[in-house]
Structure formats: C-alpha cells, structure tokens
Coordinates of C-alpha atoms in Angstrom, one line a residue:
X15 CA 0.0 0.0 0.0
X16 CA 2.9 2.1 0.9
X17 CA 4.3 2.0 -2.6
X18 CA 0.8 2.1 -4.3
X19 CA 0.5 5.4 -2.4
X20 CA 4.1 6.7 -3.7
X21 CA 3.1 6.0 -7.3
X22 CA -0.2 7.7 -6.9
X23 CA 1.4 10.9 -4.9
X24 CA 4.0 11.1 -8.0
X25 CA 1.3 11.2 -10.8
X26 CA -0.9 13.9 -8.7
X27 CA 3.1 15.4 -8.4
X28 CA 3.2 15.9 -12.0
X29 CA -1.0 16.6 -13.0
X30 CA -2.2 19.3 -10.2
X31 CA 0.8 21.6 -11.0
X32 CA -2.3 24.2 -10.2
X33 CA -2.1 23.4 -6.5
X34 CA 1.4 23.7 -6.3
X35 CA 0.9 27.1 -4.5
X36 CA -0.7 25.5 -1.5
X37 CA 2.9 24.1 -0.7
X38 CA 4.2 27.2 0.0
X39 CA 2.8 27.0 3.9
X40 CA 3.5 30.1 5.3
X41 CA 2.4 28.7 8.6
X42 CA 5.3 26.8 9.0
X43 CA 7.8 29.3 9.1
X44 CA 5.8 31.2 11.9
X45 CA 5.8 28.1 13.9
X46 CA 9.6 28.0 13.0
X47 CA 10.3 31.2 13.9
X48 CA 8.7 30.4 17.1
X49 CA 10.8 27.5 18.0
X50 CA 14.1 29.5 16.8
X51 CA 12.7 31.9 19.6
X52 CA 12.3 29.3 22.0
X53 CA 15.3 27.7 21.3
X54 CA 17.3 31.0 22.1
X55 CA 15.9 30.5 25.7
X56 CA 18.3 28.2 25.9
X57 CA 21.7 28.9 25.0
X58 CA 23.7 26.5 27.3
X59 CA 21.8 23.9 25.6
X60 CA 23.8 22.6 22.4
X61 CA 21.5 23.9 19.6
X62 CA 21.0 20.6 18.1
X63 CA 18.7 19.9 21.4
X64 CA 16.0 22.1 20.5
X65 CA 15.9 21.6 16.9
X66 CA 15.5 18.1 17.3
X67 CA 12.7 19.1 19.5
X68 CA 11.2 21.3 17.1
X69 CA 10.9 18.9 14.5
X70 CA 9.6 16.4 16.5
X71 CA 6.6 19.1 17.8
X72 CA 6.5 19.5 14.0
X73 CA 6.1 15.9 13.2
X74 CA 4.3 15.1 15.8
X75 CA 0.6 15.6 14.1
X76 CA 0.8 13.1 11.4
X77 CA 3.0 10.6 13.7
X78 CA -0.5 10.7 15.3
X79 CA -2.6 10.3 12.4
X80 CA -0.6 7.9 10.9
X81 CA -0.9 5.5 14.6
X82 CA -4.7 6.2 14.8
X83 CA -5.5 5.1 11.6
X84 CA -4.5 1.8 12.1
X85 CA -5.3 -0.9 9.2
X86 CA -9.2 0.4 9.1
X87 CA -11.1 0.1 5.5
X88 CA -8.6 -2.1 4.2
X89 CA -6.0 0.9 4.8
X90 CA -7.4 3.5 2.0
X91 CA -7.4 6.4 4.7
X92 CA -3.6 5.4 4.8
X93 CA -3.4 5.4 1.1
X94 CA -5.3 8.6 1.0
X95 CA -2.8 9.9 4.2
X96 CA 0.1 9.1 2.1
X97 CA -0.7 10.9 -1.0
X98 CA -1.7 13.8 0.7
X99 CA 1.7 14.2 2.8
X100 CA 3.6 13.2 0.1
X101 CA 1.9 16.2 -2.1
X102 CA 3.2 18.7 0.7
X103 CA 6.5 16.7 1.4
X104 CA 7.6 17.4 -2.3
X105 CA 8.7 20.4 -3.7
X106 CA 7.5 23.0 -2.5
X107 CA 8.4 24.4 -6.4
X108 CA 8.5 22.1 -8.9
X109 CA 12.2 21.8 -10.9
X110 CA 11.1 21.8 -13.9
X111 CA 8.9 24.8 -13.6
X112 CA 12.0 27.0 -12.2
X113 CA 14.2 26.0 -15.1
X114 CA 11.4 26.9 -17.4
X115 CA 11.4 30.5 -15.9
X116 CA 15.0 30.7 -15.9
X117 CA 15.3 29.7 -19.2
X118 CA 12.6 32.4 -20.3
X119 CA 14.4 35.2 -18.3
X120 CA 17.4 34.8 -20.3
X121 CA 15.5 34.6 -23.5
X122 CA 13.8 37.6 -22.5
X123 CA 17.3 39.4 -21.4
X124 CA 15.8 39.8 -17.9
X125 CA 18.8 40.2 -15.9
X126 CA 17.0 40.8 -12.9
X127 CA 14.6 37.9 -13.3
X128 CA 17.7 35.6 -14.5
X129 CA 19.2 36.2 -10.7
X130 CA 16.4 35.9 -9.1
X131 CA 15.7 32.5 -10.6
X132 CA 19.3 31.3 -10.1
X133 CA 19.0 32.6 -6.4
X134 CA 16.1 30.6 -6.0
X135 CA 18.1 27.1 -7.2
X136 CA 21.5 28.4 -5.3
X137 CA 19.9 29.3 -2.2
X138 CA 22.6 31.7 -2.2
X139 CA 24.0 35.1 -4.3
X140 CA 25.0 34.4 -7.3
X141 CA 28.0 35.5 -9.2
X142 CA 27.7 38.2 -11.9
X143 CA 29.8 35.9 -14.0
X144 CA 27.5 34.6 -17.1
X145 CA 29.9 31.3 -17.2
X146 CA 30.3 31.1 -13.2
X147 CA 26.4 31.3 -12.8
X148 CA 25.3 28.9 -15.9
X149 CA 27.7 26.1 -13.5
X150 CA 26.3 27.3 -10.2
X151 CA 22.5 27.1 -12.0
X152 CA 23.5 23.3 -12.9
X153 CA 24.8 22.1 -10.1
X154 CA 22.3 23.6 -8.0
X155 CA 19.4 21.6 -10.2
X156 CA 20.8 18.5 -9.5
X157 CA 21.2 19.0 -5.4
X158 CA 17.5 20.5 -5.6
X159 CA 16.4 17.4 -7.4
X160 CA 17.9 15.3 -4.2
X161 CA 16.1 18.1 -1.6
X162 CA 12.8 18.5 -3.3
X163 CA 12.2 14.9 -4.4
X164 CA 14.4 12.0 -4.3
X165 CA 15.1 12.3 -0.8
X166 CA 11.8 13.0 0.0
X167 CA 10.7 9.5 -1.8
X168 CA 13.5 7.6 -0.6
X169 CA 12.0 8.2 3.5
X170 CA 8.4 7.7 2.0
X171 CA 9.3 4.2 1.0
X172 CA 11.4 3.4 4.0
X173 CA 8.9 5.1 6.7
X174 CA 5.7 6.5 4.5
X175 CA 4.0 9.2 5.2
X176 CA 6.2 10.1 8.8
X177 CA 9.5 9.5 6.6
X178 CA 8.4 12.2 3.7
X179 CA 7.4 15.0 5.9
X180 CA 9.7 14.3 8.8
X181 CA 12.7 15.1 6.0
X182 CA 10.5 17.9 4.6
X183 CA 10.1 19.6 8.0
X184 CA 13.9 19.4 8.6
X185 CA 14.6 21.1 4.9
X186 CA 12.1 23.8 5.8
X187 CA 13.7 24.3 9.5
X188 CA 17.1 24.5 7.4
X189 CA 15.9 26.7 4.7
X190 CA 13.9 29.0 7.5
X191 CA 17.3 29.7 9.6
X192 CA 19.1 30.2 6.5
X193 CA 17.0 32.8 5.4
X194 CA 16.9 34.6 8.7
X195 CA 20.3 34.7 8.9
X196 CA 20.4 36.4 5.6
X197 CA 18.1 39.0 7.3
X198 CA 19.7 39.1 10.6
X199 CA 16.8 38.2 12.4
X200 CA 18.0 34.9 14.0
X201 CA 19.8 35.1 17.3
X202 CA 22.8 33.2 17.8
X203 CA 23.0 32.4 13.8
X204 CA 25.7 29.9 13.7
X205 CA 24.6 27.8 16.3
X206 CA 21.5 27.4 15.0
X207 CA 22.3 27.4 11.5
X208 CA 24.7 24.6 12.4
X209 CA 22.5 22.1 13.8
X210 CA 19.4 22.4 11.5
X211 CA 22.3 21.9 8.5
X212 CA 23.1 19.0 10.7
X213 CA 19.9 17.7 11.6
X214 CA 18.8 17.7 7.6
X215 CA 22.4 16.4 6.6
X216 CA 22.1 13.3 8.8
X217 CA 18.5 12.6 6.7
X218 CA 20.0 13.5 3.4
X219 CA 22.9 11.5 3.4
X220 CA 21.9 8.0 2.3
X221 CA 19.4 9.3 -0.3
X222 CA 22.0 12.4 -2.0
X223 CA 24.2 8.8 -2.9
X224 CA 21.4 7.0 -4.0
X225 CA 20.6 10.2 -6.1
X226 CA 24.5 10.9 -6.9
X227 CA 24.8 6.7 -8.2
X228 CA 21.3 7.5 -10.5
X229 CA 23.3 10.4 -12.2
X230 CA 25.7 8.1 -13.1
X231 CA 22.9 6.0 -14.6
X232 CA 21.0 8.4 -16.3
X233 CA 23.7 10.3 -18.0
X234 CA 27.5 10.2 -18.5
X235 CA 29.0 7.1 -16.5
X236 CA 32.6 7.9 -17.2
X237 CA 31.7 11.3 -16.3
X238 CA 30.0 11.1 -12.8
X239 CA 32.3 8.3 -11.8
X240 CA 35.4 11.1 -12.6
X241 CA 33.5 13.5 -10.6
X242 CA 32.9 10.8 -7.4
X243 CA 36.6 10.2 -7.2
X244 CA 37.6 13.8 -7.8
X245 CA 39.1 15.1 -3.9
X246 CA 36.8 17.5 -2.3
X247 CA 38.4 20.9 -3.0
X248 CA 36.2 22.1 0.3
X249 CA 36.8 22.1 3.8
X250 CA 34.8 18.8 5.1
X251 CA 32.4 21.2 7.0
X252 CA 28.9 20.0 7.8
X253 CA 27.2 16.4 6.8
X254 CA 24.8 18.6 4.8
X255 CA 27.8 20.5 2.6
X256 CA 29.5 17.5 1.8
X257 CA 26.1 15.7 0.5
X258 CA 25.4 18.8 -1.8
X259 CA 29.7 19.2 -3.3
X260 CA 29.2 15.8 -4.1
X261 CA 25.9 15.9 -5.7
X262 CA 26.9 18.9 -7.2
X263 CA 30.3 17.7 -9.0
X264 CA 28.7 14.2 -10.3
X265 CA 25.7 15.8 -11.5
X266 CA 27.7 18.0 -13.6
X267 CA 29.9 15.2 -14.2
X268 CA 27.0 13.2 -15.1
X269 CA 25.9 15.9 -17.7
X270 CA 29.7 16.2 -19.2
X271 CA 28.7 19.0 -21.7
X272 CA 31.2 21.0 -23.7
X273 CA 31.4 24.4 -24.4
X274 CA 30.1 24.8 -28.7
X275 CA 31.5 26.6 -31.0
X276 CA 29.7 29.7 -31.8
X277 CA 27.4 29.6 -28.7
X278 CA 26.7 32.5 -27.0
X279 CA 26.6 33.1 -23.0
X280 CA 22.8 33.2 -23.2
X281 CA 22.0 29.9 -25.3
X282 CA 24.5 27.7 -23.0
X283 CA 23.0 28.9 -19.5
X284 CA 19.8 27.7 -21.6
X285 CA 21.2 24.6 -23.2
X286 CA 23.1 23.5 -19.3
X287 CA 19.7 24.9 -17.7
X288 CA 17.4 22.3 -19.7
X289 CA 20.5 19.4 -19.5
X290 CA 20.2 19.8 -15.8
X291 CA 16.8 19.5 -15.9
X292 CA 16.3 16.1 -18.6
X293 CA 18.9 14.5 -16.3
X294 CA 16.9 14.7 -13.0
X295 CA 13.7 13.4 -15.4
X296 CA 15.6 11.0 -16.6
X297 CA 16.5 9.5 -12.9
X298 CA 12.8 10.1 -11.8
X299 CA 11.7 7.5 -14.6
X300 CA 14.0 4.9 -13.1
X301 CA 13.4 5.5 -9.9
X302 CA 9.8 5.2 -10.9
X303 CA 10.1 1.7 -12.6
X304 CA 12.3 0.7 -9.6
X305 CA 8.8 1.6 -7.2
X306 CA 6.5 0.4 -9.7
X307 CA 8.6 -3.1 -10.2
X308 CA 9.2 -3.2 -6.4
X309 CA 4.7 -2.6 -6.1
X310 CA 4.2 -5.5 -8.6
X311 CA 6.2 -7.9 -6.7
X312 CA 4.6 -7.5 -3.6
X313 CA 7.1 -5.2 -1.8
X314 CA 4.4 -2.6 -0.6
X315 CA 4.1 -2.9 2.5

C-alpha cells in the first residue's frame, strides 16, 4: 500500500501543478520562527537539542494520524494519508517549472529575473559571472532534485508518510534559519544554522548517494564516476555541505557537456539549464520503474 500510495502521490506530483501554491505554507515558518525563539531561551543547551525538539513538535501531528488510523477500510485512509503528505513533502516548487522560468528570463534578457531564478536554485547570491552562474545554475538543479524529491521518496518508501514530511520539515527548519540569517533576524545564527544543517544532513545523506549513483545512470557514467573520485576541494564542514559538493560535481559530471562553438553566454546557460533538468527526469523514470517493479512484486508494505 505504501508504494501504491508513492506511485499515486507522483502522478498527482506531475498533473495538479495548479495546486502547487498551497505548498508554500506560510504557517510553517511562523511556527519555526517560534521555535528559533524558544530555542534562544536556551543557549547553554547545544542547539541541536531544541531543533530536534522542534521537529519532533513538528512531526508530531501526522505521527498521530498515521498510529490512529491503524489498518481500518482495508487501509485507504492510509493510502489517501500518504498521498496527501507526500503532495506537501515534495517540492515545495517544482524543478522543472523553475528552469522553465530561468530559461525564459534569459531569453527575454531579464537580468533581474535571470538572478532571481538562479538565487532561487542556489539558495545563495549568485556570481555576476555569465559562465560562473550557468555552472552554479547546474549544479544547483541536480542538489535540488535530491532536496525536493528524491530524498523525500527515498524516506516515504522506508517510513511512509512520517518518513516524507519528517525530511521535509527538517529542509524547511534549514531553509527557514538560512534565510533569517540572511536577514539578521536569528539570534545566535551559527549555532542554530549549524545544527538544523546538521539535523537535515544526517537525513539526506543516504538518499543524495542514491541520487548521486542515479546520475551516473542516467547520463555520463565515465563522467560522474570522474566527478565521485575527484578530492573535495572544500573544507569537510557540515554532513549537509559535503552531501550537496558531491551531488553537485557528479551531477555535472554526469551531464559532461562542452562548451560549442559559436554559442553565445545566453544559449549555454539555456542549453546547461534544460541538461540539468532532462537528467533529474531521466533518474525520476528509473526510480519510478524501480517503485512500480518493487509494487508489482509484492514489496508494498
């Protein structure tokens, strides 16, 4: 039922891009905010403490539902439990939408649109560097890929429902102190900062391999295999940095494009942009025959 529920979720994934919006949950980052508040209470405490607590406060509600359901009505309000969490536990923005829009901003010669799109992929400024920002645009599809779905349907099939949105809640605790760093808002930054980057790099570890060996698959072998044994140039900083470097150099790897003659800046942000982008939909078909295979055999449970 569990896998049955993963194939459903991924079809209503790609057919209700309308409702795509309600993902945003702006609730979520006030009850964030709160907990960052709370947590600040508590200094001597090492930070990982009370962001383990918040996520658990944050889990907490479907953990419940999940229990009280039990096996009732042949377990359709699981199935119908499962696809609902797994429609908020993706994204929130769909890849393939963003690279559209990037794509079309550069068309357009909308510089200010162009960085505003890459921001969104990077997380992070962006170089004014045309070359510099088509790489950063690429590798930051294929780590998305990992934070927005693959990891998302690796803990649905290994925990359902409490697996998908226990790893979402963790991104969005991550992505929520990130950003209020960037605005200064968040006492005691690095500490904080730290252990949410840890918390979500602990649950994204297993998964950004599993993503990082389907690269390998779906594109250049030789390529991503190069990239894997190519020494991190980085410090070895957080769980969570390593697992993006590494997604990030055999993705690109993965994609091995070269530089064309007679191609301007513009059309090979495009051309990497939309690479970037076949290569994660290329992985999601395996990974999808892989769960589909693993349903008709009997593994859904």
């Amino acid at each position: 039922m569990k896998l049955l529920a993963l194939l459903i979720g991924l079809v209503v994934e790609r057919l209700a891009t309308q409702l795509f919006h309600l993902r945003r949950l702006p609730w979520m980052d006030r009850a964030i905010d709160l907990g960052f508040r709370q947590a600040a209470r508590f200094q001597n405490w090492p930070a990982l403490i009370p962001i383990v607590l918040l996520a658990f406060v944050l889990v907490a509600p479907v953990l419940a539902v999940r229990f009280g359901l039990g096996d009732i009505w042949f377990d359709l309000p699981y199935l119908l439990l499962g696809v609902i969490v797994l429609f908020f536990s993706l994204g929130p923005k769909d890849i393939g939408e963003d690279v559209h829009e990037y794509c079309r901003a550069i068309e357009e010669d909308d510089a200010e649109g162009i960085v505003s799109r890459a921001k969104a992929f990077a997380e992070t400024d962006v170089p004014d560097n045309a070359a510099e920002r088509t790489r950063l645009v690429e590798e930051s599809v294929c780590i998305q890929a990992n934070n927005r779905l693959f990891a998302v349907v690796f803990w649905f099939v290994l925990l359902g429902p409490v697996g998908a949105w226990t790893y979402r809640v963790t991104d969005l605790i991550r992505r929520r102190a990130v950003f209020n760093v960037l605005r200064e808002e968040l006492p005691g930054d690095a500490p904080i900062v730290d252990a949410s980057e840890t918390l979500h790099g602990w649950l994204a570890w297993i998964p950004a391999r599993l993503t990082a060996i389907g690269y390998a698959l779906a594109g250049s072998f030789d390529g991503a295999l190069g990239a894997w044994r190519t020494k991190d140039e980085e410090e070895p900083g957080t769980v969570h940095g390593q697992s993006e470097r590494l997604l990030a150099r055999v993705g690109t790897g993965a994609l091995a494009l070269q530089d064309l003659d007679g191609e301007t800046e513009a059309e090979r942000g495009i051309r990497g942009a939309q690479a970037a982008n076949g290569l994660v939909y290329r992985l999601l078909f395996i990974w999808a025959a892989v769960i589909a295979a693993m349903t008709l055999y009997g593994w859904s449970e």
